PDB file of C-alpha atoms in Angstrom:
ATOM      1  CA  MET O   1       3.123 -18.393  37.239  1.00 46.00           C
ATOM      2  CA  ALA O   2       2.414 -20.191  33.978  1.00 48.00           C
ATOM      3  CA  ARG O   3      -0.653 -18.037  33.496  1.00 53.00           C
ATOM      4  CA  ARG O   4       1.441 -14.890  33.728  1.00 52.00           C
ATOM      5  CA  GLY O   5       3.803 -16.221  31.029  1.00 51.00           C
ATOM      6  CA  HIS O   6       0.791 -17.002  28.844  1.00 52.00           C
ATOM      7  CA  THR O   7      -0.430 -13.402  29.198  1.00 55.00           C
ATOM      8  CA  ILE O   8       2.971 -12.041  28.223  1.00 54.00           C
ATOM      9  CA  THR O   9       3.100 -14.369  25.209  1.00 63.00           C
ATOM     10  CA  THR O  10      -0.397 -13.286  24.153  1.00 60.00           C
ATOM     11  CA  MET O  11       0.550  -9.633  24.598  1.00 59.00           C
ATOM     12  CA  ASN O  12       3.680 -10.152  22.500  1.00 70.00           C
ATOM     13  CA  ALA O  13       1.667 -11.891  19.781  1.00 73.00           C
ATOM     14  CA  ASN O  14      -0.838  -9.017  19.735  1.00 69.00           C
ATOM     15  CA  THR O  15       1.952  -6.449  19.613  1.00 74.00           C
ATOM     16  CA  ILE O  16       3.610  -8.311  16.748  1.00 81.00           C
ATOM     17  CA  LEU O  17       0.300  -8.543  14.873  1.00 77.00           C
ATOM     18  CA  LEU O  18      -0.458  -4.849  15.381  1.00 75.00           C
ATOM     19  CA  SER O  19       3.063  -3.904  14.295  1.00 79.00           C
ATOM     20  CA  LEU O  20       2.836  -6.122  11.223  1.00 84.00           C
ATOM     21  CA  VAL O  21      -0.509  -4.605  10.208  1.00 78.00           C
ATOM     22  CA  GLY O  22       0.933  -1.112  10.686  1.00 78.00           C
ATOM     23  CA  PHE O  23       4.020  -2.012   8.660  1.00 86.00           C
ATOM     24  CA  VAL O  24       2.009  -3.457   5.761  1.00 87.00           C
ATOM     25  CA  LEU O  25      -0.451  -0.542   5.723  1.00 80.00           C
ATOM     26  CA  SER O  26       2.417   1.971   5.845  1.00 82.00           C
ATOM     27  CA  GLY O  27       4.087   0.262   2.892  1.00 87.00           C
ATOM     28  CA  LEU O  28       0.882   0.206   0.860  1.00 86.00           C
ATOM     29  CA  VAL O  29       0.176   3.839   1.654  1.00 82.00           C
ATOM     30  CA  ALA O  30       3.750   4.786   0.674  1.00 86.00           C
ATOM     31  CA  ILE O  31       3.411   3.083  -2.715  1.00 91.00           C
ATOM     32  CA  LEU O  32       0.025   4.678  -3.384  1.00 87.00           C
ATOM     33  CA  VAL O  33       1.213   8.104  -2.241  1.00 85.00           C
ATOM     34  CA  ALA O  34       4.246   7.896  -4.532  1.00 89.00           C
ATOM     35  CA  TYR O  35       2.093   6.804  -7.486  1.00 91.00           C
ATOM     36  CA  PHE O  36      -0.539   9.501  -7.012  1.00 88.00           C
ATOM     37  CA  SER O  37       2.128  12.130  -6.311  1.00 87.00           C
ATOM     38  CA  VAL O  38       3.747  11.402  -9.663  1.00 90.00           C
ATOM     39  CA  TRP O  39       0.343  11.484 -11.377  1.00 90.00           C
ATOM     40  CA  ALA O  40      -0.565  14.783  -9.687  1.00 87.00           C
ATOM     41  CA  PHE O  41       2.861  16.167 -10.600  1.00 86.00           C
ATOM     42  CA  GLY O  42       1.966  15.589 -14.252  1.00 87.00           C
ATOM     43  CA  VAL O  43      -1.180  17.655 -13.730  1.00 87.00           C
ATOM     44  CA  MET O  44       0.766  20.382 -11.909  1.00 84.00           C
ATOM     45  CA  VAL O  45       3.294  20.939 -14.709  1.00 84.00           C
ATOM     46  CA  ARG O  46       0.921  20.806 -17.666  1.00 84.00           C
ATOM     47  CA  PRO O  47       1.318  21.489 -20.583  1.00 86.00           C
ATOM     48  CA  ILE O  48       4.832  20.102 -20.121  1.00 88.00           C
ATOM     49  CA  ASN O  49       5.023  16.344 -20.607  1.00 88.00           C
ATOM     50  CA  TYR O  50       7.247  15.389 -17.683  1.00 88.00           C
ATOM     51  CA  ILE O  51       7.705  11.818 -18.937  1.00 90.00           C
ATOM     52  CA  ASP O  52       9.196  13.075 -22.211  1.00 91.00           C
ATOM     53  CA  GLU O  53      11.409  15.470 -20.250  1.00 90.00           C
ATOM     54  CA  LEU O  54      12.662  12.650 -18.029  1.00 90.00           C
ATOM     55  CA  LYS O  55      13.326  10.475 -21.084  1.00 93.00           C
ATOM     56  CA  LYS O  56      15.424  13.354 -22.465  1.00 94.00           C
ATOM     57  CA  LYS O  57      17.409  13.160 -19.199  1.00 94.00           C
ATOM     58  CA  ASN O  58      16.162  16.545 -18.028  1.00 94.00           C
ATOM     59  CA  VAL O  59      17.770  16.647 -14.582  1.00 95.00           C
ATOM     60  CA  GLY O  60      15.863  19.800 -13.651  1.00 93.00           C
ATOM     61  CA  MET O  61      12.533  18.049 -14.174  1.00 93.00           C
ATOM     62  CA  GLY O  62      13.779  15.114 -12.097  1.00 94.00           C
ATOM     63  CA  ILE O  63      14.778  17.452  -9.266  1.00 95.00           C
ATOM     64  CA  LEU O  64      11.390  19.157  -9.333  1.00 92.00           C
ATOM     65  CA  MET O  65       9.530  15.829  -9.334  1.00 92.00           C
ATOM     66  CA  ALA O  66      11.694  14.495  -6.501  1.00 94.00           C
ATOM     67  CA  SER O  67      10.980  17.648  -4.487  1.00 94.00           C
ATOM     68  CA  VAL O  68       7.235  17.194  -4.890  1.00 92.00           C
ATOM     69  CA  LEU O  69       7.537  13.534  -3.844  1.00 92.00           C
ATOM     70  CA  VAL O  70       9.599  14.416  -0.761  1.00 93.00           C
ATOM     71  CA  ALA O  71       7.290  17.273   0.268  1.00 92.00           C
ATOM     72  CA  ASN O  72       4.188  15.141  -0.188  1.00 90.00           C
ATOM     73  CA  GLY O  73       5.821  12.299   1.729  1.00 89.00           C
ATOM     74  CA  LEU O  74       6.652  14.635   4.613  1.00 89.00           C
ATOM     75  CA  ILE O  75       3.071  15.841   4.750  1.00 87.00           C
ATOM     76  CA  LEU O  76       1.448  12.427   4.537  1.00 86.00           C
ATOM     77  CA  LYS O  77       3.837  10.863   7.027  1.00 85.00           C
ATOM     78  CA  GLN O  78       2.368  13.224   9.635  1.00 82.00           C
ATOM     79  CA  VAL O  79      -1.155  12.344   8.533  1.00 79.00           C
ATOM     80  CA  LEU O  80      -0.557   8.586   8.629  1.00 80.00           C
ATOM     81  CA  PHE O  81       0.030   8.396  12.391  1.00 77.00           C
ATOM     82  CA  PRO O  82      -3.580   9.123  13.494  1.00 76.00           C
ATOM     83  CA  PHE O  83      -4.854   6.582  10.963  1.00 77.00           C
ATOM     84  CA  LEU O  84      -2.546   3.829  12.226  1.00 78.00           C
ATOM     85  CA  SER O  85      -3.331   4.708  15.851  1.00 78.00           C
ATOM     86  CA  CYS O  86      -7.034   4.379  15.143  1.00 77.00           C
ATOM     87  CA  ILE O  87      -6.526   0.936  13.588  1.00 75.00           C
ATOM     88  CA  ARG O  88      -4.371  -0.205  16.513  1.00 76.00           C
ATOM     89  CA  SER O  89      -6.984   1.003  18.998  1.00 77.00           C
ATOM     90  CA  SER O  90      -9.727  -0.768  17.060  1.00 76.00           C
ATOM     91  CA  MET O  91      -7.798  -4.031  17.068  1.00 73.00           C
ATOM     92  CA  GLN O  92      -6.950  -3.722  20.763  1.00 75.00           C
ATOM     93  CA  GLN O  93     -10.591  -3.098  21.653  1.00 78.00           C
ATOM     94  CA  GLY O  94     -11.488  -6.458  20.109  1.00 75.00           C
ATOM     95  CA  LEU O  95     -13.635  -5.166  17.257  1.00 76.00           C
ATOM     96  CA  SER O  96     -14.871  -7.684  14.733  1.00 79.00           C
ATOM     97  CA  THR O  97     -13.134  -8.146  11.386  1.00 79.00           C
ATOM     98  CA  THR O  98     -16.009  -6.329   9.688  1.00 86.00           C
ATOM     99  CA  GLU O  99     -15.699  -3.368  12.039  1.00 83.00           C
ATOM    100  CA  ILE O 100     -11.923  -3.237  11.572  1.00 77.00           C
ATOM    101  CA  ALA O 101     -12.400  -3.399   7.793  1.00 81.00           C
ATOM    102  CA  LYS O 102     -14.811  -0.480   8.137  1.00 84.00           C
ATOM    103  CA  VAL O 103     -12.200   1.489  10.104  1.00 80.00           C
ATOM    104  CA  ILE O 104      -9.584   0.695   7.429  1.00 79.00           C
ATOM    105  CA  GLY O 105     -12.017   1.797   4.693  1.00 83.00           C
ATOM    106  CA  TYR O 106     -12.639   5.011   6.572  1.00 81.00           C
ATOM    107  CA  GLY O 107      -8.881   5.443   6.895  1.00 80.00           C
ATOM    108  CA  VAL O 108      -8.358   4.932   3.172  1.00 81.00           C
ATOM    109  CA  GLY O 109     -10.807   7.776   2.564  1.00 83.00           C
ATOM    110  CA  TYR O 110      -8.915   9.856   5.125  1.00 82.00           C
ATOM    111  CA  ILE O 111      -5.597   9.190   3.382  1.00 83.00           C
ATOM    112  CA  ALA O 112      -7.154   9.975  -0.028  1.00 85.00           C
ATOM    113  CA  LEU O 113      -8.488  13.265   1.339  1.00 85.00           C
ATOM    114  CA  ALA O 114      -5.057  14.013   2.811  1.00 85.00           C
ATOM    115  CA  GLN O 115      -3.378  13.204  -0.517  1.00 87.00           C
ATOM    116  CA  CYS O 116      -5.686  15.572  -2.391  1.00 88.00           C
ATOM    117  CA  ALA O 117      -5.248  18.303   0.211  1.00 87.00           C
ATOM    118  CA  ALA O 118      -1.462  17.882   0.235  1.00 88.00           C
ATOM    119  CA  MET O 119      -1.056  17.975  -3.531  1.00 89.00           C
ATOM    120  CA  GLY O 120      -3.546  20.827  -3.847  1.00 90.00           C
ATOM    121  CA  SER O 121      -1.666  22.793  -1.199  1.00 88.00           C
ATOM    122  CA  LEU O 122       1.671  22.129  -2.882  1.00 89.00           C
ATOM    123  CA  PHE O 123       0.225  23.191  -6.232  1.00 89.00           C
ATOM    124  CA  VAL O 124      -1.147  26.418  -4.749  1.00 91.00           C
ATOM    125  CA  GLY O 125       2.170  27.089  -2.985  1.00 88.00           C
ATOM    126  CA  MET O 126       4.136  26.395  -6.149  1.00 86.00           C
ATOM    127  CA  SER O 127       1.837  28.672  -8.168  1.00 86.00           C
ATOM    128  CA  LEU O 128       1.998  31.498  -5.623  1.00 90.00           C
ATOM    129  CA  PHE O 129       5.777  31.327  -5.529  1.00 87.00           C
ATOM    130  CA  ALA O 130       5.891  31.428  -9.336  1.00 85.00           C
ATOM    131  CA  ARG O 131       3.685  34.545  -9.317  1.00 87.00           C
ATOM    132  CA  LEU O 132       5.895  36.235  -6.723  1.00 90.00           C
ATOM    133  CA  THR O 133       8.991  35.703  -8.860  1.00 86.00           C
ATOM    134  CA  ARG O 134       7.793  37.556 -11.942  1.00 83.00           C
ATOM    135  CA  GLY O 135      11.169  37.882 -13.580  1.00 88.00           C
ATOM    136  CA  ILE O 136      11.430  34.181 -14.313  1.00 90.00           C
ATOM    137  CA  ASN O 137       9.168  31.417 -15.610  1.00 89.00           C
ATOM    138  CA  GLU O 138      10.332  28.533 -13.419  1.00 89.00           C
ATOM    139  CA  LEU O 139       8.661  25.747 -15.388  1.00 87.00           C
ATOM    140  CA  GLU O 140      10.054  26.946 -18.707  1.00 89.00           C
ATOM    141  CA  GLU O 141      13.532  27.249 -17.173  1.00 92.00           C
ATOM    142  CA  ILE O 142      13.232  23.733 -15.726  1.00 92.00           C
ATOM    143  CA  ARG O 143      11.976  22.475 -19.090  1.00 90.00           C
ATOM    144  CA  ALA O 144      15.188  23.979 -20.532  1.00 93.00           C
ATOM    145  CA  ASN O 145      17.075  21.907 -17.905  1.00 93.00           C
ATOM    146  CA  ASN O 146      18.141  24.868 -15.771  1.00 94.00           C
ATOM    147  CA  ILE O 147      19.416  22.962 -12.725  1.00 95.00           C
ATOM    148  CA  ALA O 148      19.831  26.068 -10.551  1.00 95.00           C
ATOM    149  CA  VAL O 149      16.166  27.006 -10.966  1.00 93.00           C
ATOM    150  CA  ALA O 150      15.093  23.402 -10.377  1.00 94.00           C
ATOM    151  CA  VAL O 151      17.071  23.136  -7.132  1.00 95.00           C
ATOM    152  CA  THR O 152      15.767  26.481  -5.877  1.00 93.00           C
ATOM    153  CA  HIS O 153      12.160  25.758  -6.815  1.00 92.00           C
ATOM    154  CA  GLY O 154      12.471  22.243  -5.418  1.00 93.00           C
ATOM    155  CA  ALA O 155      13.746  23.598  -2.096  1.00 94.00           C
ATOM    156  CA  VAL O 156      10.786  25.992  -1.958  1.00 93.00           C
ATOM    157  CA  ILE O 157       8.409  23.060  -2.497  1.00 93.00           C
ATOM    158  CA  ILE O 158      10.050  21.055   0.301  1.00 94.00           C
ATOM    159  CA  VAL O 159       9.877  24.041   2.671  1.00 94.00           C
ATOM    160  CA  ILE O 160       6.184  24.461   1.828  1.00 92.00           C
ATOM    161  CA  GLY O 161       5.695  20.757   2.590  1.00 91.00           C
ATOM    162  CA  LEU O 162       7.500  21.051   5.920  1.00 91.00           C
ATOM    163  CA  PHE O 163       5.262  23.931   7.007  1.00 89.00           C
ATOM    164  CA  LEU O 164       2.067  22.322   5.748  1.00 87.00           C
ATOM    165  CA  ALA O 165       2.695  18.944   7.408  1.00 85.00           C
ATOM    166  CA  ASP O 166       1.655  19.861  10.949  1.00 83.00           C
ATOM    167  CA  GLY O 167      -1.194  22.110   9.894  1.00 82.00           C
ATOM    168  CA  LEU O 168      -2.759  19.585   7.550  1.00 80.00           C
ATOM    169  CA  SER O 169      -2.213  16.785  10.041  1.00 75.00           C
ATOM    170  CA  GLY O 170      -4.022  18.752  12.751  1.00 75.00           C
ATOM    171  CA  LEU O 171      -6.865  19.667  10.436  1.00 76.00           C
ATOM    172  CA  LEU O 172      -7.404  16.147   9.163  1.00 70.00           C
ATOM    173  CA  ALA O 173      -7.003  14.567  12.615  1.00 67.00           C
ATOM    174  CA  ALA O 174     -10.413  16.053  13.383  1.00 71.00           C
ATOM    175  CA  PHE O 175     -11.853  13.491  10.940  1.00 65.00           C
ATOM    176  CA  VAL O 176     -10.319  10.485  12.708  1.00 60.00           C
ATOM    177  CA  PRO O 177     -12.437   9.178  15.570  1.00 56.00           C
ATOM    178  CA  SER O 178     -10.617   9.014  18.878  1.00 56.00           C
ATOM    179  CA  PRO O 179     -11.051   5.865  20.938  1.00 52.00           C
ATOM    180  CA  SER O 180     -13.112   6.211  24.066  1.00 54.00           C
ATOM    181  CA  PHE O 181     -11.632   5.141  27.363  1.00 50.00           C
ATOM    182  CA  ASP O 182     -14.399   4.083  29.721  1.00 55.00           C
ATOM    183  CA  SER O 183     -12.187   3.851  32.750  1.00 52.00           C
ATOM    184  CA  ILE O 184      -8.537   4.431  33.305  1.00 49.00           C
ATOM    185  CA  ARG O 185      -6.815   2.998  36.344  1.00 53.00           C
ATOM    186  CA  THR O 186      -3.696   4.579  37.696  1.00 55.00           C
ATOM    187  CA  PHE O 187      -1.447   3.316  40.433  1.00 57.00           C
ATOM    188  CA  GLY O 188      -3.631   0.240  41.059  1.00 55.00           C
ATOM    189  CA  LYS O 189      -6.802   2.195  41.915  1.00 52.00           C
TER     190      LYS O 189
END
């Protein structure tokens, strides 16, 4: 009986460790995604200096930036799950620290690729929408602090992000190795 309790305690410790690693990695990814999203936003709205606009309390620019952050977060949240699952599987399979570090390094590349794809897709979507609405220059209106245009354009960006999330996640999941299961026992067989 004591052995069974030991197994449960070991399983709980492993679960706690795996959860803690996932939590820390998720937090780090969130910070990096936010940072690179803001940087990429600056590239997307050139020649407008978004920092100067924010310092001038341009609410429209803040709404647009927030929309890009939310959309990118929605996309990358979907992409993060396969990465964390791969790390959990690697740890559960008893891989060495070096092998797990290799998996994490591979995952960092995966997340970087996802970040580039997400921001590129949002930029293309934002540009296409701007071309479709020929009667208005959205960025100039937002630069002039037109809140209505900022809210509308921001909502379009979030909708684009919602639609892209599953598609990009499925595409990039092909790059994440799936764990192999040598044998699976069901119902005690």
